[in-house]
CSV table of C-alpha atoms (C1' of nucleotides) in Angstrom, one decimal:
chain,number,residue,atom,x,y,z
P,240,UNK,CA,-110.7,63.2,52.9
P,241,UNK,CA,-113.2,64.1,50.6
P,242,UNK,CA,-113.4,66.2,47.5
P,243,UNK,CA,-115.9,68.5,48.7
P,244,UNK,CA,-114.6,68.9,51.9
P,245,UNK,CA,-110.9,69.2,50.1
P,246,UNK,CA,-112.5,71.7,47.6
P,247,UNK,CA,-113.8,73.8,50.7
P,248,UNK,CA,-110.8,74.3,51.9
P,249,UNK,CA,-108.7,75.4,49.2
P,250,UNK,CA,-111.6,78.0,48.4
P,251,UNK,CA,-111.1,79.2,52.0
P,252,UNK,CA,-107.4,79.7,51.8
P,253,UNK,CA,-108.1,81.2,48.7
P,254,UNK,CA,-110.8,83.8,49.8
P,255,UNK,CA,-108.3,84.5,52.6
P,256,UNK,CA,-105.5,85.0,50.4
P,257,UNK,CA,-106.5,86.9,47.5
P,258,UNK,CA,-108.5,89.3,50.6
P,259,UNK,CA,-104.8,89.8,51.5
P,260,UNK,CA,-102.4,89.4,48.9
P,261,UNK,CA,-104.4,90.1,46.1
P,262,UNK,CA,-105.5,88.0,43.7
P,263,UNK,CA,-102.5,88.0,41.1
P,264,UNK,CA,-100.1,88.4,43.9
P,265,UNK,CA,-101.3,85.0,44.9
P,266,UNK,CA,-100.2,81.9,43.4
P,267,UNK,CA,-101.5,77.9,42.8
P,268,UNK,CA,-98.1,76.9,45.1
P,269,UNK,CA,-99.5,79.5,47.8
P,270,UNK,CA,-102.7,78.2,48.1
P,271,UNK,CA,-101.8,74.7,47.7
P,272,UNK,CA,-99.5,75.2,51.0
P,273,UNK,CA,-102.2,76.5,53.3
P,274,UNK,CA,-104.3,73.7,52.7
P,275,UNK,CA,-100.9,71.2,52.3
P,276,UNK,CA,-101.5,70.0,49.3
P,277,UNK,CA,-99.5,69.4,46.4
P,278,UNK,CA,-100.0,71.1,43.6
P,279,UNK,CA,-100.6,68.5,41.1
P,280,UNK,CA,-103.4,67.4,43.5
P,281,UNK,CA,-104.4,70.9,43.4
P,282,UNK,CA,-105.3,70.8,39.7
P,283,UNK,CA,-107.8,67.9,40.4
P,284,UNK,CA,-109.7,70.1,42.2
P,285,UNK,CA,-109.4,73.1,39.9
P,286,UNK,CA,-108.4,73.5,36.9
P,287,UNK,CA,-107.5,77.0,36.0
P,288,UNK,CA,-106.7,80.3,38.1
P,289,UNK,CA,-110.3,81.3,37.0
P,290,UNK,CA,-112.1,78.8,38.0
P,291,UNK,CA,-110.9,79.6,41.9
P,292,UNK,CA,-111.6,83.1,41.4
P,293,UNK,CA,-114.9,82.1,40.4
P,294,UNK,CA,-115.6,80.0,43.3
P,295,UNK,CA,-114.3,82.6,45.6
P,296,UNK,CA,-116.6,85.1,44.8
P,297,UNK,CA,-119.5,82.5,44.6
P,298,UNK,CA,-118.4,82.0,48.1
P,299,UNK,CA,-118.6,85.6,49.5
P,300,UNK,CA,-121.6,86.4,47.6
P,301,UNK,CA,-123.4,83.3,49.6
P,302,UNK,CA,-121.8,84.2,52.6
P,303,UNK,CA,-122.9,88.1,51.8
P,304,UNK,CA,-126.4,86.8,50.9
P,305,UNK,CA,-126.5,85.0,54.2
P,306,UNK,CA,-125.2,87.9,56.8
P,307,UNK,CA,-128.0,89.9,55.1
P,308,UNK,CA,-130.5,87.6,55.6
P,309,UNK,CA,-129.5,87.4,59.2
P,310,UNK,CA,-129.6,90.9,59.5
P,311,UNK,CA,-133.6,91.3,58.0
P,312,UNK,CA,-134.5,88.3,60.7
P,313,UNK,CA,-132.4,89.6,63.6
P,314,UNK,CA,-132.7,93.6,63.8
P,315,UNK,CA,-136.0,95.3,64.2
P,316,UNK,CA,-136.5,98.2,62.1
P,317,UNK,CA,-135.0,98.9,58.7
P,318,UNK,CA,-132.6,102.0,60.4
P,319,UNK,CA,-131.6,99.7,62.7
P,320,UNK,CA,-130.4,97.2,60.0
P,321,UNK,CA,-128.8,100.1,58.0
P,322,UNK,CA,-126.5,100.8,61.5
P,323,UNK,CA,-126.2,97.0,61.5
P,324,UNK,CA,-124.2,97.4,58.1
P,325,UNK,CA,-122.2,100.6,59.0
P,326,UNK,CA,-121.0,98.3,62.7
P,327,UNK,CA,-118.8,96.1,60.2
P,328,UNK,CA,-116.7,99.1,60.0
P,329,UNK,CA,-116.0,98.6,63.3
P,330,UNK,CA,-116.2,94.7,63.8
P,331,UNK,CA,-113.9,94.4,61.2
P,332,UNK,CA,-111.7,97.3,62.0
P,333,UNK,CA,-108.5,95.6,62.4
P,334,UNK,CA,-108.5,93.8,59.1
P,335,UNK,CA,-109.6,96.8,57.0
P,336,UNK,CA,-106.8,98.7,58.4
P,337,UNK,CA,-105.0,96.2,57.2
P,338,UNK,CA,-105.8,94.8,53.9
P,339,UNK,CA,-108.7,97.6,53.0
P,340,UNK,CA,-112.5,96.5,52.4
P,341,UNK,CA,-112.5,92.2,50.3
P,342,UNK,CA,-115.2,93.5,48.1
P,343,UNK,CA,-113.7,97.2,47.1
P,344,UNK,CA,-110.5,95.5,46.6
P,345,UNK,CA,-111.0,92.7,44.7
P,346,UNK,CA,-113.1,95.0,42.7
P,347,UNK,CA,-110.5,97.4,41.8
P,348,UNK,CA,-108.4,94.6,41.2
P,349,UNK,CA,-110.2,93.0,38.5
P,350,UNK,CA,-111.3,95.6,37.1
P,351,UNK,CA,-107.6,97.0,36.6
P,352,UNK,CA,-106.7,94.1,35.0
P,353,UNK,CA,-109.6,93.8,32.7
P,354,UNK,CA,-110.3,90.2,34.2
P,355,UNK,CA,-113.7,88.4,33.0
P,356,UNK,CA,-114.8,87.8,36.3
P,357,UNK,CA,-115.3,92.0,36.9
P,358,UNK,CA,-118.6,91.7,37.0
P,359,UNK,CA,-119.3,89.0,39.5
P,360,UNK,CA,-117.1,90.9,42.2
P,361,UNK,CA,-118.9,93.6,41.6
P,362,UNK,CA,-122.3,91.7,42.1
P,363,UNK,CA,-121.8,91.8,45.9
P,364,UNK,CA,-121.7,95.7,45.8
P,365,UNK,CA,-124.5,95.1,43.9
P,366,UNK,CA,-126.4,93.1,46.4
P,367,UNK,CA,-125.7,95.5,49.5
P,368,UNK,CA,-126.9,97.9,47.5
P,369,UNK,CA,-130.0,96.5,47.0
P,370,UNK,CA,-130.5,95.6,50.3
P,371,UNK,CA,-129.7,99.0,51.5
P,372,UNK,CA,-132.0,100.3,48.8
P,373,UNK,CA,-134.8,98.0,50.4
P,374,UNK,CA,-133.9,99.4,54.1
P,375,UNK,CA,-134.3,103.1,53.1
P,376,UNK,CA,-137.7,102.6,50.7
P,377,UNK,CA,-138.9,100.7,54.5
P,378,UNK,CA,-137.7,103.7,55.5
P,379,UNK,CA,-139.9,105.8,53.8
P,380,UNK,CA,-137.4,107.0,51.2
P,381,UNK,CA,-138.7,105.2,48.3
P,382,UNK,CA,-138.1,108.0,45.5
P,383,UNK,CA,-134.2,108.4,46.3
P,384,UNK,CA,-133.5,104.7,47.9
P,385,UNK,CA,-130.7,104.0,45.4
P,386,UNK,CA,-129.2,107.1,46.0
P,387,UNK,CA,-129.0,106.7,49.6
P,388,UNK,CA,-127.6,103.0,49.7
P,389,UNK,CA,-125.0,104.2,47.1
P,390,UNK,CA,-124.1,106.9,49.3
P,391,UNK,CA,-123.9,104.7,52.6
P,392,UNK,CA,-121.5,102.1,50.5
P,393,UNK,CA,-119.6,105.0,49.3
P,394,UNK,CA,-118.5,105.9,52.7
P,395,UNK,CA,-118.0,102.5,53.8
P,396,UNK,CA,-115.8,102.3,50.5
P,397,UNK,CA,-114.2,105.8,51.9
P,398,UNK,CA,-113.5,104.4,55.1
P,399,UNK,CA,-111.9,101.6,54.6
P,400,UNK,CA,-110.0,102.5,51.9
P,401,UNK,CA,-108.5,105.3,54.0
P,402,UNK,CA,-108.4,103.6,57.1
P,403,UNK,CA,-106.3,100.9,55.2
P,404,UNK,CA,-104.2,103.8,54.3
P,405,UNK,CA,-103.6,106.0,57.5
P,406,UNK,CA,-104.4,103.2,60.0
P,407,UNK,CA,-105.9,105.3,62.4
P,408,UNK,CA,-108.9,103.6,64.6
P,409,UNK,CA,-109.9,107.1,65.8
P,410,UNK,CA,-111.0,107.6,62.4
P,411,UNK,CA,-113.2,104.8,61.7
P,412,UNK,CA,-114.7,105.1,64.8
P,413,UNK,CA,-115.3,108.9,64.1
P,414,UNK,CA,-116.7,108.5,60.6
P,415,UNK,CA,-119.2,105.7,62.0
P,416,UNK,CA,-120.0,108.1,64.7
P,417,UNK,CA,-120.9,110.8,61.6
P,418,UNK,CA,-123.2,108.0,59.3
P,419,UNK,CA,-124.7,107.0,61.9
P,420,UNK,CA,-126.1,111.1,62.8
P,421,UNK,CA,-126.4,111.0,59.2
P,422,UNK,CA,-128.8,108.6,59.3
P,423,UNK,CA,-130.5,109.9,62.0
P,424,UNK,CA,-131.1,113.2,60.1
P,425,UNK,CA,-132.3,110.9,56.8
P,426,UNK,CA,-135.8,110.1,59.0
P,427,UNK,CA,-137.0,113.5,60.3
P,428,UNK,CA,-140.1,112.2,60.7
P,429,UNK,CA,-139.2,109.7,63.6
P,430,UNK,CA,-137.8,111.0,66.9
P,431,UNK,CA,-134.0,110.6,66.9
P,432,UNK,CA,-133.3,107.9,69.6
P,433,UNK,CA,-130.6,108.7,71.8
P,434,UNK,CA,-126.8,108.1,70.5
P,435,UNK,CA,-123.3,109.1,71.6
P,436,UNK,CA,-122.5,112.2,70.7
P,437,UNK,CA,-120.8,113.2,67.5
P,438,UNK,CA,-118.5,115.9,68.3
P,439,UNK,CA,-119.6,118.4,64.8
P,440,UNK,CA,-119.5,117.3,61.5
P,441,UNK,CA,-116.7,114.8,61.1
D,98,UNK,CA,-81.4,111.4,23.2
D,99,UNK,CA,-80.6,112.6,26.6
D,100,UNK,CA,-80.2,110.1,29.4
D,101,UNK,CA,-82.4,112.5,31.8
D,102,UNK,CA,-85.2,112.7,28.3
D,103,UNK,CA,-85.7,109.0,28.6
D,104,UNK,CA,-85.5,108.8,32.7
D,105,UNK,CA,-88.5,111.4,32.2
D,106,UNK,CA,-90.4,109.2,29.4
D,107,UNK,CA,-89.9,105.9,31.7
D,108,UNK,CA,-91.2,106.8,34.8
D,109,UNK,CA,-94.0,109.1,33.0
D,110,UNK,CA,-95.1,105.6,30.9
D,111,UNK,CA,-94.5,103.8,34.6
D,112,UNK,CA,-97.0,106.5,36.1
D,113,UNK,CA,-99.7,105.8,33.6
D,114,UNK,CA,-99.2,102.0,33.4
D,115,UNK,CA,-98.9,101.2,37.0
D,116,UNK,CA,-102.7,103.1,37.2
D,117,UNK,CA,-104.0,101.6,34.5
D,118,UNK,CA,-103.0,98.1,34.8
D,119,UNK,CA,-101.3,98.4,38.8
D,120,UNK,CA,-98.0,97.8,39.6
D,121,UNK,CA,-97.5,94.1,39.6
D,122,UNK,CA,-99.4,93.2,36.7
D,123,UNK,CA,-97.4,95.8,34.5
D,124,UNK,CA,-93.5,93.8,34.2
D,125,UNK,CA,-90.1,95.7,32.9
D,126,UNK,CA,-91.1,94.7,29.1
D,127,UNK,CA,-94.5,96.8,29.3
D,128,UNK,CA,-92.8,99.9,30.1
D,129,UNK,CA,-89.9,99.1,27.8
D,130,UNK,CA,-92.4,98.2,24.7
D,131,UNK,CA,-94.1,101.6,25.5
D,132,UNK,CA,-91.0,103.8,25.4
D,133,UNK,CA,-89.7,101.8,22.8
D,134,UNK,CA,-86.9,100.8,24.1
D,135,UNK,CA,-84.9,97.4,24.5
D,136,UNK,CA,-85.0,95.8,28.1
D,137,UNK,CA,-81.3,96.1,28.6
D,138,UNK,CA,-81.3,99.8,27.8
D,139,UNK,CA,-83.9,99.7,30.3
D,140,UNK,CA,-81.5,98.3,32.8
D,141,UNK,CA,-79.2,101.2,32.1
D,142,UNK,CA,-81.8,103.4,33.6
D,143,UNK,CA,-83.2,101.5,36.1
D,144,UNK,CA,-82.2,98.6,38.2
D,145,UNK,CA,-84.5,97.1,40.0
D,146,UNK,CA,-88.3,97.4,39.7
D,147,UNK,CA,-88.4,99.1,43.3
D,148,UNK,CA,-87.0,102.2,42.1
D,149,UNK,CA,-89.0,102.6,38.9
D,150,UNK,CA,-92.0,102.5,42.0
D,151,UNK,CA,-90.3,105.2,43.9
D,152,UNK,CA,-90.0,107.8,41.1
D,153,UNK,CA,-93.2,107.2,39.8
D,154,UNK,CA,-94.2,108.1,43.9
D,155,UNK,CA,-91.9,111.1,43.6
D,156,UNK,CA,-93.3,112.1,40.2
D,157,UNK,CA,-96.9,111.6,41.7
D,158,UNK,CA,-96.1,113.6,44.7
D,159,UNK,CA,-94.2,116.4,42.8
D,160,UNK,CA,-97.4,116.7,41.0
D,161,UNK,CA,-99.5,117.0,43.9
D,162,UNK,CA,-97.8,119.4,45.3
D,163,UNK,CA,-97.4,121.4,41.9
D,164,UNK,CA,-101.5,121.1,41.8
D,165,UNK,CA,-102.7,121.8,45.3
D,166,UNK,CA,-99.5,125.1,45.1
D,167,UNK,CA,-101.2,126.0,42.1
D,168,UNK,CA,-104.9,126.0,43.4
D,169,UNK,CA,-103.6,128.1,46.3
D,170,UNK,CA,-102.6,130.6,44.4
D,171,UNK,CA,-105.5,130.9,41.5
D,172,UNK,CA,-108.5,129.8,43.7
D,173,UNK,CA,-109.6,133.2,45.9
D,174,UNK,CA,-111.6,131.6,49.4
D,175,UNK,CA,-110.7,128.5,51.4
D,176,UNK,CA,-113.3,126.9,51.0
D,177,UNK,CA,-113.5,127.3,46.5
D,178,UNK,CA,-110.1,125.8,47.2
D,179,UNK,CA,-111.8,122.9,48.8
D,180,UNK,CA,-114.4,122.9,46.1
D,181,UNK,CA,-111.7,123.1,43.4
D,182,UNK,CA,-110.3,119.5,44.6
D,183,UNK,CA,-113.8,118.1,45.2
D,184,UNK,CA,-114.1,119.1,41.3
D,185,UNK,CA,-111.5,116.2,40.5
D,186,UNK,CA,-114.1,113.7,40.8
D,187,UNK,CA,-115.8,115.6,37.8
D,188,UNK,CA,-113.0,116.8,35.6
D,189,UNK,CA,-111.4,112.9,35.9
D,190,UNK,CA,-114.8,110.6,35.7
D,191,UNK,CA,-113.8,108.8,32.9
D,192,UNK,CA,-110.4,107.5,33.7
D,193,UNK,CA,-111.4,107.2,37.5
D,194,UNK,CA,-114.5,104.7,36.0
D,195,UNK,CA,-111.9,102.9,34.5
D,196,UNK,CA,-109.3,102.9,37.1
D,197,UNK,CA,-110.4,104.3,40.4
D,198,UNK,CA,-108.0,106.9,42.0
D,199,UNK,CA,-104.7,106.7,41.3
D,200,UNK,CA,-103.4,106.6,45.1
D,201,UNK,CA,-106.1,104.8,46.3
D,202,UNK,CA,-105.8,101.8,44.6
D,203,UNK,CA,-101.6,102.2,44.2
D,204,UNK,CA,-102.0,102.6,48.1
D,205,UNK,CA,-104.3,99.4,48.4
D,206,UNK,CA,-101.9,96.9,46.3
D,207,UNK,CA,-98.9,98.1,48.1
D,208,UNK,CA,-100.2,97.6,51.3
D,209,UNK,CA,-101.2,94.1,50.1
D,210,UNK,CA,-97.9,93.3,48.8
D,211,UNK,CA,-96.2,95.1,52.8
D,212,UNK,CA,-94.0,96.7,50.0
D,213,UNK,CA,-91.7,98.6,51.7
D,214,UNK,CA,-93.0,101.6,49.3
D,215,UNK,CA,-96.4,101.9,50.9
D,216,UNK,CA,-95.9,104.4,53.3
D,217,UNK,CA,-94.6,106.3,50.5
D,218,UNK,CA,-97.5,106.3,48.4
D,219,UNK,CA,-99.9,107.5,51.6
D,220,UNK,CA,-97.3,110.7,51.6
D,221,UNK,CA,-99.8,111.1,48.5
D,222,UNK,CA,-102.5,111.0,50.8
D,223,UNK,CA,-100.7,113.2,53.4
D,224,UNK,CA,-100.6,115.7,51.1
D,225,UNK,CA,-104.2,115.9,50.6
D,226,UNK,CA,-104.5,115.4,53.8
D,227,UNK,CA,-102.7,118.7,55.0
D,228,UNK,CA,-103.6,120.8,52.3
D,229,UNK,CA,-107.4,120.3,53.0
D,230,UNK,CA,-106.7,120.9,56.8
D,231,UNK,CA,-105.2,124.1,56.0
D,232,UNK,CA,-108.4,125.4,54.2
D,233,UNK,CA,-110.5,124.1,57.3
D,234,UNK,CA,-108.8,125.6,59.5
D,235,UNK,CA,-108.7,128.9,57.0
D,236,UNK,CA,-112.4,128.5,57.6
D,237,UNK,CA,-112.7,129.0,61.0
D,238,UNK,CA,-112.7,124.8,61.7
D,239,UNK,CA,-109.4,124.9,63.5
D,240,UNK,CA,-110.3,122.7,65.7
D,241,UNK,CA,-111.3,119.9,63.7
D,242,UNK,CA,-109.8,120.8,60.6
D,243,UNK,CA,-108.0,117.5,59.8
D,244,UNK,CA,-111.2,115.5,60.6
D,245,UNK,CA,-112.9,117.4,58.2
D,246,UNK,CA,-110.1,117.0,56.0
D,247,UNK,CA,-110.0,113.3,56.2
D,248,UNK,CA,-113.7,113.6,55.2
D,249,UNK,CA,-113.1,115.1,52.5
D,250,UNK,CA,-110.5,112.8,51.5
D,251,UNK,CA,-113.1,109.7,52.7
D,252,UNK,CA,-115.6,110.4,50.4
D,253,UNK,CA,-114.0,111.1,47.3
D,254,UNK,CA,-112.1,107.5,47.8
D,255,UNK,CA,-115.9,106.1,48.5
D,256,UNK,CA,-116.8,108.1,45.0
D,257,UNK,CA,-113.7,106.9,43.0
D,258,UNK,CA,-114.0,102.9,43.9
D,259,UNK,CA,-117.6,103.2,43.4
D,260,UNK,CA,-118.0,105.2,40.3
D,261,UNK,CA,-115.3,102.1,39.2
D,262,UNK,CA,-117.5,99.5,40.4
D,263,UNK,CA,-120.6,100.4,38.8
D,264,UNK,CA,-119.4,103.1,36.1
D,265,UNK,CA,-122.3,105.3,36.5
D,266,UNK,CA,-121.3,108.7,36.2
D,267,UNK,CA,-124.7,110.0,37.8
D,268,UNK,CA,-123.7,108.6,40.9
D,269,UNK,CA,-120.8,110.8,40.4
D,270,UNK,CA,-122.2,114.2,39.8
D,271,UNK,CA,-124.9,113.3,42.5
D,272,UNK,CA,-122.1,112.6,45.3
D,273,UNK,CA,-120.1,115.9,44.3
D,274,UNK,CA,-123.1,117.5,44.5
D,275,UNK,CA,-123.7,116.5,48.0
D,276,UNK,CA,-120.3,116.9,48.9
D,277,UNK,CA,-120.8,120.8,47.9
D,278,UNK,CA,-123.8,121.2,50.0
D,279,UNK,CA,-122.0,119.2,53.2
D,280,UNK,CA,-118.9,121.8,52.4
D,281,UNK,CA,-121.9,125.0,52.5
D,282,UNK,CA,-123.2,123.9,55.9
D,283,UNK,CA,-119.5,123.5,57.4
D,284,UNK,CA,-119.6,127.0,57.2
D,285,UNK,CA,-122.8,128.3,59.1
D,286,UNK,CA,-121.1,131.4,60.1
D,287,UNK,CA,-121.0,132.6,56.3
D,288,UNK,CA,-123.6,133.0,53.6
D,289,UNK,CA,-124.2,130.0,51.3
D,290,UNK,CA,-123.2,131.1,47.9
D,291,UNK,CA,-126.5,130.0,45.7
D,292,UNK,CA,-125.4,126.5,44.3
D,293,UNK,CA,-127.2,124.2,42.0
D,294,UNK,CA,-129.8,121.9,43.7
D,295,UNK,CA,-128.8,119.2,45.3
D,296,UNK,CA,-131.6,117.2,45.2
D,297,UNK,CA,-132.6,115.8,49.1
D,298,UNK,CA,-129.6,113.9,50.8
D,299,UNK,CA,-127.6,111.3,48.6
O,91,DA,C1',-109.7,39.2,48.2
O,92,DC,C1',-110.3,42.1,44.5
O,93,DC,C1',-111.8,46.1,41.5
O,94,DC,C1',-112.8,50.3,40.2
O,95,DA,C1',-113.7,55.1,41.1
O,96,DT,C1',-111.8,58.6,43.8
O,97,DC,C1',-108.2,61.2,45.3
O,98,DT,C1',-103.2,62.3,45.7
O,99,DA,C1',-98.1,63.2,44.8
O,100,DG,C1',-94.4,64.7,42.0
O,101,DG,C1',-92.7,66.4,38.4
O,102,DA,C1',-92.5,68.2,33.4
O,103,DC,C1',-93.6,71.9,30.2
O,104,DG,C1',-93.3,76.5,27.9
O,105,DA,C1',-93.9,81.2,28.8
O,106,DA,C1',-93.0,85.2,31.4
O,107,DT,C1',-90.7,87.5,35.0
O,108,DG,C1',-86.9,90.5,37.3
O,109,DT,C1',-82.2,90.9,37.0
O,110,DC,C1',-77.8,91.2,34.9
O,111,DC,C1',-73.8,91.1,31.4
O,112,DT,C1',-71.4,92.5,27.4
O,113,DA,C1',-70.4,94.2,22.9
O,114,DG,C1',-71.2,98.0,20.1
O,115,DG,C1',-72.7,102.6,18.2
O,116,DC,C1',-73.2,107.5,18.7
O,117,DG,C1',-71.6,112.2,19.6
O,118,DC,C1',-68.8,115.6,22.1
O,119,DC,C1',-64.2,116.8,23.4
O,120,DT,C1',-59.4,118.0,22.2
J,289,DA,C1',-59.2,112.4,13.3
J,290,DG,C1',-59.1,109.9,17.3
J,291,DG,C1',-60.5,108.7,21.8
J,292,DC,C1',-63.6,108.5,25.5
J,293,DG,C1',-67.9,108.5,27.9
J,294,DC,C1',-72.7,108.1,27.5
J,295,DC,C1',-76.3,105.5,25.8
J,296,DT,C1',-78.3,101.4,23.5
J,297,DA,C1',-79.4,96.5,21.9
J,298,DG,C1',-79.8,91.8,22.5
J,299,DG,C1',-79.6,88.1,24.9
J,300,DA,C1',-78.4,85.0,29.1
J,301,DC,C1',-79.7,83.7,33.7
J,302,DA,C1',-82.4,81.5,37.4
J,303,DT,C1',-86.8,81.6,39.2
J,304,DT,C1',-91.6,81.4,39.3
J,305,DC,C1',-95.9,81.2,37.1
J,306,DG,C1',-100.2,78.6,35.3
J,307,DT,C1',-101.0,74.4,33.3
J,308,DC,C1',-100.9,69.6,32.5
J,309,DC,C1',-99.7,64.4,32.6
J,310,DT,C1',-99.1,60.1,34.8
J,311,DA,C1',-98.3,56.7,38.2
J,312,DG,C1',-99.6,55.3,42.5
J,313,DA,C1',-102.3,55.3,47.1
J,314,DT,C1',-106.8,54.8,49.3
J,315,DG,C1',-111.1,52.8,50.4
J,316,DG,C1',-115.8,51.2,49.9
J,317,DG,C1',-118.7,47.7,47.3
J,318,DT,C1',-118.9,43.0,45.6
DNA sequence: ACCCATCTAGGACGAATGTCCTAGGCGCCT
DNA sequence: AGGCGCCTAGGACATTCGTCCTAGATGGGT
C-alpha cells in the first residue's frame, strides 16, 4: 500500500477519533488499531502527536473549504445558502447529540490545554464566519455582516453543545425552526417565502 | 488541619483545575502540588479519581443552586431574574474567553470520555434549565416556558464557546445585548423597560 | 537476478499516570 | 504521661503514554 494512501487513512481514523474521543483522550496505539497498523510503522508516517493534529485540521479545513464551495455553486440566493448551513444541525443531528459540534469541540479542547495548534482549529470558525459574513453583505446587510454570521455560529455552537447535552431531537429541530424565522425577519425587504410554522419564539 | 478543611481545599482546587485545564489533562499530582500536599495524603482523602469528579459536580451544583436561590430572592420581576443570569456572560468574560463555560465544556469531555459522570454534570444544566422555566412561565409563557428556557440556556453556550474561540469581548456585549432585546419582546403583554440600544439584529 | 528506496513490524525507552501500601507524626482523650 | 485515632509523607506498583531505533519485508527498475 502506499504512503499517501497509508497516510490518508490514519488522518481519517484520526479526525474520527479525536471528533469523539477527544484529542488527548486518544492515543498513537488507538489510531494505529483502526487503520491496523503497528505502531512503530505508525511513526513512519508521523512523527509526533502534533504533527497528526495538524494534519487533521488541514483536513477539515479543506473539507470545510470544499462543502462551502459546494454550497456558493449549488444554492441560489445567499439566504438560501445561510439555511443551507443551519440544515447541518439537522443532517448531522445524531452525531452532535452525540459527541457535540468537531469544530466547537476541538476548539475548546485546545484551547483548554493551551496547545499550539489553538489557532488553526479555530481557523475553520473563522472560515464559516467569513462565508456567512459574505452571504449576509449579498444580503444586503453589509454594515453589520460580521455580527450576523457570529450570531448564526453562535446558535449553531448553542445547539449543539446543548443538544450534546440533553439529547433531545425536538430541540434541534425546534431551534432550526426559530433561525430559520429569524432569518426570515433579517430581510424585511424581500417577501418571506412560505415555511413551516414556528410555534412562537423558541 | 481538619480532615473536612482539606476535603474542602481539594475539591475547590479540583473545581478550578478541571475548568481551567479539563478533567483528564489535570492528573492526582496537579491537585496535590496545588494544595500542597503529598500524593499519598491525597489518597487518604480520595480514592479514585472518579470521586474527586463527583464532588467537584456536587460542589458545582451546590453552588448553582446557592446562586439561582439567591437571585430569587434579591432580583424583584421574572424576567430581571432572567436578565440577572444572562448578565453572567458579562460579569465572567474573561475567564469564559479563556475557558468557555464551566458545564459546557466539563459536559462535552465527559460525554466524550461515556464517563459514567456525565449525566451528572447536565444535572448542572437541569438546573438552569428549571430555574429559567420557572421565570417563563412566571411571565405568562407557561406554555412554552422550557423552550424558552432551553433558549436561553442555547445561546449563552453559543456565546461562551465563541467568545473562547475568537476572544473578542464585543461579540460578547453585542450578543447579551441582543439577548436582552429577544427577552423584552417575549413579553409583548408588558411595557419594555427603556434598555440601551441594541444596535439592529446581531 | 539483484539492488535500493520504500514501507512495515516489534519492541525498547523514560516519563507520567492512577492506584495503593506502610511507617510515622500530631493532637486530643483519660 | 501514655495511648489511640486521625492525618500525613514518601514511595512502590503496573500500566500507558509519546517517542524512537533497528531489522526485515516488499516491489519496481536495471
Amino acid at each position: 500500500m502506499g504512503a499517501i494512501e497509508t497516510r490518508r487513512q490514519i488522518v481519517e481514523a484520526a479526525d474520527r477519533l479525536f471528533y469523539e474521543r477527544g484529542f488527548e483522550a486518544t492515543s498513537f496505539a488507538d489510531i494505529a488499531a483502526e487503520v491496523k497498523l503497528s505502531r512503530g510503522n505508525f511513526y513512519y508516517h508521523f512523527k509526533t502527536k502534533d504533527e497528526i493534529l495538524r494534519a487533521v485540521i488541514a483536513l477539515r479545513l479543506r473539507n470545510t473549504e470544499a462543502a462551502l464551495e459546494a454550497w456558493e455553486n449549488e444554492a441560489g440566493a445567499a439566504e438560501e445558502r445561510i439555511r443551507r448551513f443551519i440544515h447541518i444541525l439537522i443532517m448531522n443531528r445524531s452525531k452532535i447529540m452525540a459527541y457535540g459540534c468537531p469544530t466547537g469541540t476541538l476548539s475548546n479542547e485546545l484551547a483548554k490545554l493551551e496547545h499550539i495548534a489553538k489557532d488553526e482549529a479555530v481557523e475553520i470558525f473563522s472560515l464559516f464566519r467569513d462565508w456567512l459574513g459574505r452571504q449576509f453583505a449579498a444580503l444586503g446587510r453589509k454594515a453589520d455582516a460580521d455580527a450576523l454570521a457570529l450570531h448564526v455560529l453562535m446558535r449553531s455552537q448553542g445547539v449543539a453543545t446543548l443538544a450534546a447535552a440533553f439529547r433531545e431531537e425536538d430541540f434541534i429541530r425546534r431551534e432550526v425552526a426559530d433561525m430559520n424565522a429569524w432569518l426570515d425577519a433579517q430581510t424585511p425587504g424581500r417577501a418571506a417565502r412560505p415555511r413551516p410554522v414556528s410555534r412562537g419564539a423558541a
